[in-house]
XYZ file of C-alpha atoms in Angstrom:
711
model
C 0.000 0.000 0.000
C 1.009 3.640 -0.313
C 0.496 6.279 2.330
C 0.900 9.972 1.530
C 2.435 12.396 4.013
C 2.405 16.173 3.577
C 5.923 16.427 2.220
C 7.080 12.996 1.112
C 5.851 9.569 0.113
C 6.802 6.288 1.705
C 5.929 2.956 0.108
C 5.470 0.355 2.830
C 6.248 -3.154 1.635
C 5.286 -5.918 4.068
C 8.246 -8.262 4.457
C 7.146 -11.812 3.807
C 10.042 -13.510 2.061
C 13.705 -13.315 3.040
C 14.535 -12.304 -0.520
C 12.663 -9.004 -0.343
C 14.783 -5.906 0.373
C 12.834 -3.030 1.902
C 13.946 0.561 1.197
C 12.734 3.291 3.545
C 13.020 6.861 2.269
C 13.587 9.216 5.197
C 12.411 12.783 4.748
C 13.656 16.010 6.199
C 11.348 18.922 6.943
C 9.988 20.390 3.750
C 10.223 17.099 1.885
C 14.018 16.946 1.415
C 15.312 13.367 1.413
C 17.760 12.367 4.170
C 21.507 12.230 3.460
C 21.222 8.722 2.052
C 18.285 6.295 2.142
C 19.036 3.480 4.569
C 19.306 0.227 2.666
C 18.183 -2.593 4.905
C 19.678 -6.029 4.845
C 17.782 -8.856 3.264
C 14.706 -9.611 5.330
C 14.914 -6.556 7.619
C 12.072 -4.124 8.134
C 12.166 -0.655 9.619
C 10.205 2.086 11.239
C 11.386 5.677 11.541
C 10.959 7.789 14.675
C 9.796 11.257 13.647
C 9.093 13.023 16.953
C 10.819 13.538 20.296
C 7.484 13.554 22.108
C 6.811 10.566 24.361
C 3.424 9.548 22.964
C 1.634 6.236 22.675
C -1.427 6.927 20.534
C -0.481 5.399 17.199
C -1.381 1.879 16.081
C 1.439 -0.246 17.559
C 0.216 -3.627 16.408
C 3.162 -3.818 13.997
C 5.559 -1.607 12.090
C 3.198 -1.620 9.139
C 0.274 -0.585 11.328
C 2.283 2.169 13.008
C 3.472 3.603 9.720
C -0.082 3.549 8.440
C -1.558 5.109 11.592
C 1.017 7.060 13.595
C 0.202 9.326 16.493
C -0.735 12.914 15.930
C 2.831 14.197 16.295
C 4.400 11.388 14.298
C 6.052 8.172 15.450
C 7.612 8.250 18.914
C 10.414 6.032 20.216
C 7.989 4.496 22.710
C 5.606 3.591 19.899
C 8.402 2.159 17.774
C 9.643 -0.126 20.585
C 6.101 -1.193 21.450
C 5.374 -2.083 17.827
C 8.673 -3.953 17.499
C 7.884 -6.085 20.537
C 4.516 -7.051 19.060
C 5.943 -8.342 15.814
C 6.515 -12.081 15.520
C 10.024 -13.498 15.797
C 11.921 -13.423 12.569
C 14.029 -10.977 10.602
C 15.773 -8.037 12.217
C 13.757 -4.912 12.932
C 15.372 -1.485 12.658
C 14.230 1.615 14.519
C 15.649 4.571 12.611
C 15.331 8.320 13.186
C 14.352 11.271 10.993
C 13.080 13.924 13.367
C 12.637 17.387 11.818
C 14.387 20.464 13.129
C 10.953 21.967 13.744
C 10.409 19.418 16.524
C 10.221 20.950 20.027
C 12.985 18.624 21.217
C 15.532 19.970 18.745
C 18.417 21.925 20.326
C 19.311 24.296 17.525
C 22.489 25.596 19.176
C 23.970 22.111 19.454
C 22.227 20.276 16.645
C 20.784 17.331 18.562
C 17.326 16.043 19.445
C 16.321 15.400 23.074
C 13.820 12.624 23.797
C 12.481 12.758 27.371
C 10.304 9.778 28.230
C 8.291 9.754 31.420
C 6.994 9.373 33.917
C 7.097 5.712 32.904
C 10.245 4.129 31.520
C 10.387 2.987 27.924
C 9.273 -0.615 27.428
C 12.027 -3.245 27.474
C 13.053 -4.845 24.196
C 11.446 -8.281 24.512
C 11.211 -9.561 20.926
C 14.900 -9.676 20.141
C 16.689 -8.876 16.879
C 15.907 -5.159 17.203
C 18.325 -2.400 16.228
C 17.927 1.144 17.535
C 20.222 3.227 15.347
C 20.707 6.897 16.161
C 23.206 7.324 13.332
C 20.318 7.248 10.876
C 19.159 10.699 12.019
C 19.862 13.184 9.193
C 22.675 15.476 10.260
C 24.138 12.969 12.736
C 27.297 12.402 10.738
C 28.430 16.003 11.229
C 28.286 15.984 15.023
C 31.020 14.982 17.501
C 28.350 13.414 19.712
C 25.136 11.468 19.079
C 22.319 13.377 17.450
C 19.722 11.518 19.517
C 19.793 12.204 23.259
C 17.663 9.987 25.496
C 17.159 11.981 28.702
C 15.675 10.244 31.764
C 15.131 13.231 33.986
C 11.327 12.722 33.924
C 11.278 8.935 34.488
C 10.022 7.950 37.951
C 9.522 4.211 38.406
C 10.016 1.890 41.364
C 13.584 1.451 42.535
C 15.638 -0.322 39.902
C 13.176 0.312 37.082
C 13.908 3.928 36.182
C 16.138 2.864 33.334
C 16.743 4.164 29.850
C 16.860 1.205 27.471
C 16.313 -2.323 28.784
C 17.354 -5.261 26.625
C 15.500 -8.339 27.856
C 15.962 -10.465 24.758
C 18.664 -11.563 22.352
C 20.655 -10.069 19.482
C 19.592 -6.458 19.911
C 21.829 -3.549 18.936
C 21.826 0.002 20.274
C 23.990 2.345 18.240
C 24.635 6.072 18.185
C 22.417 7.137 21.106
C 23.310 9.298 24.107
C 21.653 8.062 27.314
C 21.734 10.391 30.312
C 20.067 11.353 33.600
C 18.269 8.109 34.447
C 17.790 7.539 38.151
C 18.819 3.913 37.835
C 20.690 2.734 34.736
C 21.180 4.117 31.262
C 21.204 0.789 29.405
C 20.341 -2.561 31.017
C 20.867 -6.091 29.692
C 19.036 -8.379 32.099
C 17.986 -12.013 32.316
C 19.188 -15.259 30.816
C 17.547 -14.452 27.465
C 19.538 -11.210 27.195
C 22.347 -12.598 25.105
C 24.419 -11.509 22.109
C 23.363 -7.863 22.409
C 25.613 -5.003 21.285
C 25.960 -1.440 22.575
C 28.154 0.579 20.212
C 28.906 4.184 19.391
C 26.891 5.547 22.315
C 27.494 8.232 24.928
C 26.388 7.067 28.370
C 26.268 9.660 31.159
C 27.750 12.453 29.091
C 26.826 14.236 25.903
C 28.387 17.398 24.587
C 31.751 17.300 26.333
C 33.207 18.289 29.680
C 30.230 20.526 30.450
C 27.864 17.764 29.428
C 28.042 15.458 32.480
C 24.492 14.196 32.955
C 24.846 11.115 35.147
C 22.857 7.957 35.276
C 23.322 5.968 38.471
C 24.927 3.138 36.522
C 25.885 3.766 32.939
C 25.397 0.210 31.663
C 24.347 -2.869 33.644
C 24.706 -6.483 32.546
C 22.978 -8.616 35.154
C 20.713 -11.487 36.077
C 22.290 -14.120 33.843
C 22.806 -11.988 30.739
C 25.583 -13.515 28.655
C 27.734 -13.077 25.578
C 26.924 -9.390 25.218
C 29.294 -6.838 23.703
C 29.813 -3.255 24.848
C 31.943 -1.518 22.231
C 33.786 -3.215 19.405
C 36.960 -3.232 17.382
C 36.249 -0.173 15.214
C 36.465 3.501 16.159
C 32.786 3.928 15.312
C 31.961 1.256 17.907
C 33.536 3.202 20.758
C 31.233 4.124 23.609
C 31.979 7.101 25.843
C 30.850 5.958 29.295
C 31.563 8.749 31.729
C 30.184 10.829 34.558
C 27.824 8.250 36.037
C 27.099 8.334 39.757
C 28.218 4.796 40.575
C 29.861 2.616 37.921
C 30.276 3.233 34.240
C 29.628 -0.467 33.591
C 28.400 -3.013 36.120
C 28.459 -6.769 35.439
C 26.669 -8.615 38.235
C 25.405 -12.078 39.132
C 26.735 -15.619 39.247
C 25.069 -16.569 35.955
C 26.217 -13.400 34.198
C 28.979 -14.813 32.034
C 31.067 -14.312 28.918
C 30.332 -10.643 28.314
C 32.928 -8.443 26.618
C 33.785 -4.784 27.192
C 36.161 -3.546 24.508
C 37.184 -0.426 22.638
C 35.501 2.075 24.970
C 36.597 5.253 26.713
C 35.402 5.016 30.298
C 35.777 8.068 32.533
C 36.944 10.564 29.905
C 35.393 13.303 27.814
C 34.702 12.542 24.137
C 38.059 14.049 23.164
C 39.897 11.696 25.519
C 41.610 14.591 27.258
C 39.664 15.529 30.393
C 38.429 13.309 33.196
C 34.650 13.035 33.550
C 34.902 10.161 35.955
C 32.352 7.609 36.958
C 32.183 8.282 40.678
C 33.046 4.863 42.073
C 34.169 2.519 39.297
C 34.885 2.570 35.614
C 33.965 -1.123 35.396
C 32.583 -3.192 38.274
C 32.312 -7.003 38.199
C 30.484 -8.433 41.206
C 28.185 -11.089 42.599
C 30.095 -14.061 41.206
C 30.031 -12.959 37.558
C 32.596 -15.026 35.657
C 34.396 -15.422 32.360
C 33.790 -11.801 31.441
C 36.391 -9.819 29.503
C 37.339 -6.212 30.146
C 39.311 -5.659 26.980
C 40.905 -8.312 24.851
C 44.147 -8.691 22.965
C 44.731 -5.527 20.950
C 41.211 -4.248 21.612
C 41.265 -2.768 25.070
C 39.513 0.122 26.719
C 40.818 3.396 28.076
C 39.635 3.435 31.699
C 40.813 6.621 33.366
C 39.587 9.414 35.607
C 37.216 7.234 37.654
C 37.146 6.412 41.357
C 38.660 2.979 40.687
C 39.379 1.823 37.167
C 38.251 -1.826 37.362
C 36.767 -3.370 40.520
C 36.273 -7.155 40.682
C 34.468 -8.272 43.851
C 33.810 -11.911 44.708
C 33.948 -12.965 41.068
C 36.055 -15.553 39.274
C 37.798 -16.272 35.990
C 37.425 -12.822 34.462
C 40.107 -11.273 32.235
C 41.392 -7.704 32.099
C 43.560 -7.374 29.002
C 44.834 -4.812 26.554
C 43.569 -1.782 28.470
C 45.018 1.593 29.319
C 44.119 2.267 32.950
C 45.105 5.670 34.334
C 46.456 7.364 31.211
C 44.767 9.158 28.318
C 44.313 7.412 24.948
C 47.763 8.661 23.934
C 49.155 6.243 26.569
C 51.293 9.101 27.817
C 49.207 11.743 29.619
C 48.186 10.913 33.186
C 44.428 10.986 33.864
C 44.526 8.763 36.914
C 41.733 6.849 38.545
C 41.407 8.460 41.969
C 41.798 5.400 44.216
C 43.620 3.014 41.924
C 43.739 1.084 38.701
C 42.597 -2.550 39.148
C 41.143 -4.017 42.367
C 40.555 -7.770 42.861
C 38.903 -8.083 46.260
C 36.783 -10.028 48.736
C 36.892 -13.489 47.223
C 37.870 -12.523 43.681
C 39.787 -15.557 42.419
C 41.347 -16.993 39.283
C 41.162 -13.675 37.456
C 43.774 -12.637 34.881
C 45.189 -9.123 34.636
C 47.282 -9.000 31.467
C 48.682 -11.995 29.637
C 51.603 -13.386 27.690
C 51.463 -11.319 24.507
C 52.136 -7.624 24.003
C 48.549 -7.223 22.786
C 47.247 -8.518 26.128
C 49.335 -6.053 28.135
C 47.574 -3.497 30.308
C 49.203 -0.152 30.947
C 48.310 0.599 34.562
C 49.936 3.903 35.366
C 49.275 7.335 36.799
C 46.603 6.121 39.222
C 45.942 7.535 42.668
C 45.212 11.121 43.580
C 46.281 12.495 46.982
C 45.010 12.206 49.641
C 43.556 8.830 48.634
C 44.154 6.069 51.176
C 44.666 3.698 48.262
C 46.172 4.751 44.959
C 47.731 1.454 43.827
C 48.165 0.287 40.279
C 46.780 -3.137 41.276
C 45.197 -3.986 44.651
C 44.357 -7.568 45.658
C 42.817 -8.657 48.962
C 40.275 -7.536 51.547
C 38.409 -4.327 50.758
C 34.823 -4.127 52.020
C 34.297 -6.761 54.720
C 36.572 -7.960 57.513
C 35.201 -11.499 57.127
C 35.474 -11.529 53.336
C 36.810 -14.577 51.541
C 40.419 -14.508 50.411
C 41.316 -13.252 46.949
C 43.208 -16.249 45.564
C 44.975 -17.565 42.499
C 44.789 -14.331 40.543
C 47.507 -13.697 37.952
C 49.050 -10.319 37.155
C 51.151 -10.830 34.051
C 52.849 -8.898 31.304
C 51.700 -5.414 32.343
C 53.398 -2.029 32.445
C 52.744 -0.654 35.934
C 54.105 2.846 36.502
C 55.374 3.653 33.004
C 53.952 4.775 29.665
C 53.353 2.608 26.601
C 57.034 2.683 25.668
C 57.897 1.118 29.002
C 60.533 3.797 29.540
C 58.889 7.103 30.504
C 57.834 7.301 34.167
C 54.119 7.553 34.940
C 54.024 6.197 38.466
C 51.038 5.205 40.542
C 50.562 7.222 43.741
C 51.265 4.376 46.150
C 52.373 0.809 45.370
C 52.546 -0.581 41.891
C 50.988 -3.835 43.147
C 49.639 -4.363 46.669
C 48.657 -7.885 47.699
C 46.911 -6.891 50.899
C 45.299 -8.823 53.737
C 43.548 -11.974 52.542
C 45.497 -12.079 49.307
C 46.624 -15.695 49.049
C 48.472 -17.720 46.425
C 48.418 -15.018 43.765
C 51.140 -14.671 41.126
C 52.830 -11.497 39.914
C 54.643 -12.529 36.743
C 54.858 -16.159 35.720
C 56.808 -19.128 34.418
C 57.716 -17.421 31.145
C 59.667 -14.154 30.837
C 56.850 -12.810 28.657
C 54.625 -13.006 31.730
C 56.812 -10.613 33.701
C 55.574 -7.131 34.529
C 57.460 -3.857 34.413
C 56.810 -2.304 37.841
C 58.635 0.953 38.302
C 58.501 4.593 39.441
C 55.640 3.993 41.863
C 55.231 6.232 44.900
C 55.890 3.589 47.543
C 57.200 0.094 46.837
C 56.913 -1.550 43.466
C 55.284 -4.612 45.068
C 54.005 -4.952 48.638
C 53.078 -8.442 49.871
C 50.866 -8.332 52.964
C 49.042 -11.582 52.239
C 50.403 -15.121 52.327
C 51.844 -17.664 49.901
C 52.038 -15.260 46.974
C 54.735 -15.423 44.304
C 56.653 -12.752 42.376
C 58.462 -14.085 39.289
C 60.354 -12.750 36.273
C 59.485 -9.077 36.685
C 61.471 -5.919 36.044
C 61.135 -3.893 39.243
C 62.753 -0.465 39.257
C 63.930 -0.349 35.647
C 62.265 0.309 32.316
C 61.111 -2.322 29.861
C 64.575 -2.366 28.293
C 65.927 -3.805 31.537
C 68.423 -0.997 32.017
C 66.811 2.452 32.202
C 67.047 3.423 35.898
C 63.661 4.606 37.161
C 63.287 3.021 40.585
C 60.346 2.828 42.920
C 60.256 5.494 45.604
C 60.716 2.996 48.424
C 61.531 -0.694 47.971
C 61.404 -2.866 44.935
C 59.456 -5.483 46.922
C 58.265 -5.146 50.503
C 57.045 -8.252 52.335
C 55.046 -7.958 55.549
C 53.087 -11.187 55.094
C 54.211 -14.775 55.591
C 55.256 -17.589 53.295
C 55.711 -15.556 50.126
C 58.280 -16.282 47.410
C 60.167 -13.672 45.386
C 61.787 -15.407 42.456
C 62.984 -16.726 40.228
C 64.391 -14.280 37.719
C 63.252 -10.901 38.948
C 65.480 -7.908 38.305
C 65.220 -5.458 41.214
C 67.318 -2.374 40.604
C 67.609 1.362 41.272
C 64.962 1.435 43.983
C 65.261 4.301 46.446
C 65.530 2.118 49.537
C 66.136 -1.645 49.470
C 65.673 -4.011 46.596
C 63.668 -6.233 48.955
C 62.523 -5.518 52.520
C 61.251 -8.528 54.505
C 59.224 -7.901 57.677
C 57.117 -11.081 57.604
C 57.865 -14.676 58.569
C 59.253 -17.570 56.525
C 59.556 -15.801 53.197
C 61.847 -16.930 50.369
C 63.964 -14.823 48.008
C 65.484 -17.052 45.354
C 67.279 -16.749 42.014
C 67.014 -12.987 41.471
C 69.346 -10.233 40.293
C 69.326 -7.450 42.890
C 71.549 -4.512 42.020
C 72.078 -0.779 42.358
C 69.483 -0.200 45.052
C 70.180 2.818 47.228
C 70.286 1.044 50.572
C 70.453 -2.733 50.989
C 69.988 -5.297 48.295
C 67.906 -7.297 50.785
C 66.983 -6.219 54.304
C 65.189 -8.694 56.563
C 63.723 -8.103 59.997
C 61.385 -11.093 59.837
C 62.272 -14.547 61.184
C 62.797 -17.580 58.999
C 63.792 -15.793 55.793
C 65.483 -17.902 53.112
C 67.783 -16.045 50.714
C 69.348 -18.381 48.167
C 70.927 -18.326 44.711
C 70.643 -14.578 44.187
C 73.128 -12.187 42.649
C 73.309 -9.159 44.949
C 75.632 -6.476 43.670
C 76.373 -2.760 43.716
C 73.793 -1.898 46.368
C 74.188 0.719 49.091
C 75.600 4.205 49.008
C 72.664 6.067 50.545
C 73.718 7.762 53.758
C 70.488 8.820 55.440
C 69.242 6.400 58.144
C 65.841 4.830 57.742
C 63.926 3.348 60.646
C 62.808 0.033 59.184
C 66.275 -0.824 57.928
C 68.796 1.530 59.528
C 71.874 -0.120 58.003
C 73.011 -0.799 54.466
C 74.552 -3.997 53.118
C 74.255 -6.410 50.296
C 72.121 -8.373 52.775
C 71.099 -6.788 56.099
C 69.676 -8.975 58.883
C 68.268 -6.883 61.730
C 67.119 -8.415 65.025
C 65.993 -11.464 63.143
C 66.212 -15.183 63.745
C 66.795 -18.293 61.662
C 67.689 -16.566 58.440
C 69.379 -18.722 55.807
C 71.656 -16.903 53.356
C 73.036 -19.540 51.015
C 74.620 -19.943 47.583
C 74.366 -16.263 46.692
C 76.816 -14.116 44.769
C 77.256 -11.015 46.964
C 79.835 -8.674 45.499
C 80.825 -5.077 44.889
C 78.283 -3.619 47.267
C 79.029 -0.143 48.607
C 78.686 -1.483 52.133
C 79.423 -4.842 53.809
C 78.360 -7.927 51.932
C 76.294 -9.218 54.875
C 75.520 -7.418 58.137
C 73.840 -9.211 61.051
C 72.694 -6.689 63.650
C 71.246 -8.390 66.707
C 69.286 -11.599 66.419
C 70.470 -15.198 66.519
C 70.719 -18.422 64.534
C 71.265 -16.698 61.213
C 73.253 -18.926 58.843
C 75.479 -17.623 56.049
C 76.533 -20.672 54.040
C 78.230 -21.500 50.742
C 78.077 -18.000 49.294
C 80.455 -16.085 47.090
C 81.075 -12.858 49.019
C 83.765 -10.577 47.639
C 84.882 -7.029 46.928
C 82.323 -5.421 49.222
C 83.148 -2.170 50.981
C 83.693 -2.491 54.753
C 83.908 -6.250 54.908
C 82.357 -9.490 53.830
C 80.328 -10.486 56.921
C 79.890 -8.024 59.793
C 78.268 -8.837 63.157
C 77.042 -5.902 65.249
C 75.034 -5.469 68.463
C 75.796 -9.063 69.452
C 74.381 -10.418 66.232
C 74.556 -14.228 66.173
C 75.666 -14.028 69.805
C 78.909 -12.493 68.625
C 80.286 -15.870 67.555
C 84.025 -15.663 66.932
C 85.566 -16.330 63.569
C 87.956 -19.297 63.231
C 91.646 -18.884 63.866
C 93.740 -20.134 60.963
C 96.912 -21.703 62.330
C 98.542 -22.992 59.191
C 97.912 -22.675 55.501
C 99.850 -24.875 53.146
C 99.541 -25.248 49.387
C 97.103 -28.141 49.831
C 95.757 -27.831 53.370
C 94.484 -25.385 55.968
C 94.423 -26.065 59.718
C 92.923 -24.035 62.500
C 90.691 -23.736 65.551
C 86.984 -23.101 65.286
C 84.327 -24.089 67.798
C 83.164 -27.481 68.974
C 81.330 -29.383 66.229
C 81.021 -26.196 64.184
C 80.683 -26.220 60.432
C 83.802 -24.517 59.144
C 83.584 -23.162 55.598
C 86.801 -22.457 53.725
C 87.164 -19.706 51.109
C 89.808 -18.213 48.891
C 89.794 -14.517 48.110
C 91.949 -11.742 46.742
C 91.383 -9.902 50.017
C 89.711 -10.937 53.263
C 86.276 -12.092 52.109
C 84.938 -15.216 50.437
C 85.322 -14.920 46.691
C 85.579 -18.669 46.103
C 83.891 -21.271 48.263
C 86.257 -24.245 48.547
C 84.163 -26.468 50.804
C 83.465 -27.210 54.452
C 84.505 -29.445 57.304
C 83.324 -30.083 60.856
C 85.496 -29.049 63.764
C 86.437 -31.690 66.301
C 85.271 -31.665 69.908
C 88.313 -29.597 70.822
C 87.498 -27.130 68.034
C 90.415 -28.022 65.799
C 89.873 -28.642 62.130
C 91.755 -29.292 58.947
C 90.687 -29.062 55.357
C 92.527 -30.353 52.325
C 92.216 -28.868 48.882
C 93.961 -29.466 45.608
C 96.856 -27.192 44.799
C 95.772 -24.945 42.001
C 92.086 -24.998 43.008
C 92.323 -21.257 43.263
C 94.378 -18.456 41.841
C 93.390 -16.330 44.838
C 96.272 -16.163 47.307
C 94.355 -15.687 50.587
C 92.512 -18.340 52.555
C 89.800 -17.445 55.061
C 86.977 -19.247 56.853
C 83.740 -18.919 58.828
C 82.286 -20.777 61.798
C 78.646 -21.834 61.993
C 77.765 -23.361 65.345
C 75.256 -26.085 66.120
C 72.560 -23.453 66.763
C 73.008 -21.932 63.311
C 75.006 -18.812 64.161
C 77.563 -17.864 61.502
C 80.643 -15.786 62.244
C 82.409 -13.135 60.248
C 85.359 -14.141 58.063
C 88.603 -15.207 59.732
C 91.679 -13.101 59.218
C 93.054 -14.181 55.890
C 96.295 -16.135 55.564
C 98.273 -16.129 52.366
C 98.699 -19.419 50.526
C 102.402 -20.159 50.080
C 103.507 -20.715 46.552
C 104.418 -24.220 45.535
C 108.119 -24.453 44.677
C 108.987 -26.434 41.594
C 112.351 -28.226 41.308
C 113.760 -29.838 38.191
C 115.911 -32.920 38.838
C 118.222 -34.081 36.079
C 119.254 -37.742 36.249
C 122.252 -39.152 34.415
C 121.551 -41.154 31.368
C 121.678 -44.914 31.818
C 123.807 -46.697 29.284
C 123.361 -50.331 28.365
């Protein structure tokens, strides 16, 4: 049939067969055709919204009925959604826009159209396969923001129902709409049937720029079992600007809410990506046991900056956070920090992944924390809301840049720690089994990593240097600080150029193994906690800072302060600008089988009755193949050769007799070093300083000529 309008003609063709293509001619005021007629895909049908008024007096039995009998002011968005829901399942339905500039909702100074539903919310999309496309509005292509503004200021429903657009069915798309000022949520995807929906190219909570903050409570919610939905996309035109909302920009909630993807969006910024228009609490919040959701993906991340917290995961498992910029502008250089921190995994959040193995999965988590925030970490894991919360366990933080820009070289530190594994953070991993899993953690305002929780592991990271492994940036306190118990630092971390110690240990029974620890301003490692194990590390060129510091008032390659049962074994401790090892107070600290050489002020120094002031051995005789001396009863006596008076080459050990005497044989030529020294370690595990060195006599060689024997 054909229906005549005052200024244009539209032929309505009922869609019966999938082979029919329907063309809708949109008309501007005065009968001028729109920029380009929208060509629908095979089988699609469309209705065009022509008024901003919120009316429901047209025939909404179907699109065909509504086009034939619209309301008095034209076709409203409410009528279009109502008609779409009443159509039988089948081909996609498109709700387009061609509202004239004579409409009362047109803002001539800004060139957009404001639709204000109310007092009731718009009906949810229940049919499925519906597209609401604001980019079809004539003139939309020339604007830096959506031409269609859905404004919820007049919607007053029961709590939780004052929403903008609700997608309660599958395969719907919302594109090119601004959604602002709804008391509850701008766009909702809810229920198990809400699957495979897409929100793209929209402004949520903001419209015309920095002055255009018009918050919803939540920007977008995915909840109640909604799954496999997409917010954003991999093209620039798919980018959503989700900013200025009163709680979270995006909330994903519920144990059955799974496999949703957030990618390619700017969350917390103005449309130019320059100025913060933060979501008050969170850029993205994942809660209530939601799982297998993706915030970003390889090479298609979000920019999440200027919010309260960038990404908050609470009590939810197996989610991934990959490829995002969190705390910087889209240029990956300018700081637009999230106020309280970048990524938080808290209160039972477990088995989540932050980063990944490939460069494309890397997050840049930098510039977060604004004074006087009590938080301000790049990554926070542990207890946050409730004292009795479950532990945050088995989370992996891998391959990220934390405290630097996208080059990995320019400093863009987080306000406090780079990574804080706080109370109730258990068995989490920073880094991984492959060097590609290591993070760059540098130039942060406190320590690079702080371990308060238990049984966590730090492996194969660059802590205090740039991504090139050499640019000295440092963290403002320690490379790693450990106040929890049973944590492991190593293998293969590089901890260098940190302003205090490479590693400070205050907790119990922690292990530092197989790391390179160099050029830190105070000690390479300082431990005040009992039961520390320090093995197979290279600890070099540390020290040089003069100012005392309460938690570790001395400097050494390894400093042990008022601690007990420390094991320092099989390390290479050399060229430190202080003693190799200092034991100040404390008892039963063993220093065994190390290479300790060329350190300023001595190899092993005992102060304040450290290790009960155990005496070093007395070397009585050193021969080319044997050393003899007096140690202590049943002590382990370790023998070293050195160019000076330390332990540059470990030759082996023997046990002193009951009278304290010992002897140790070695092969002539085992060492080119000419001095022999030794240490005592008694049965309680106290190790002495080095004995006074004795020079090894040279072996004399004599040639004996025998007369020839004639036959």
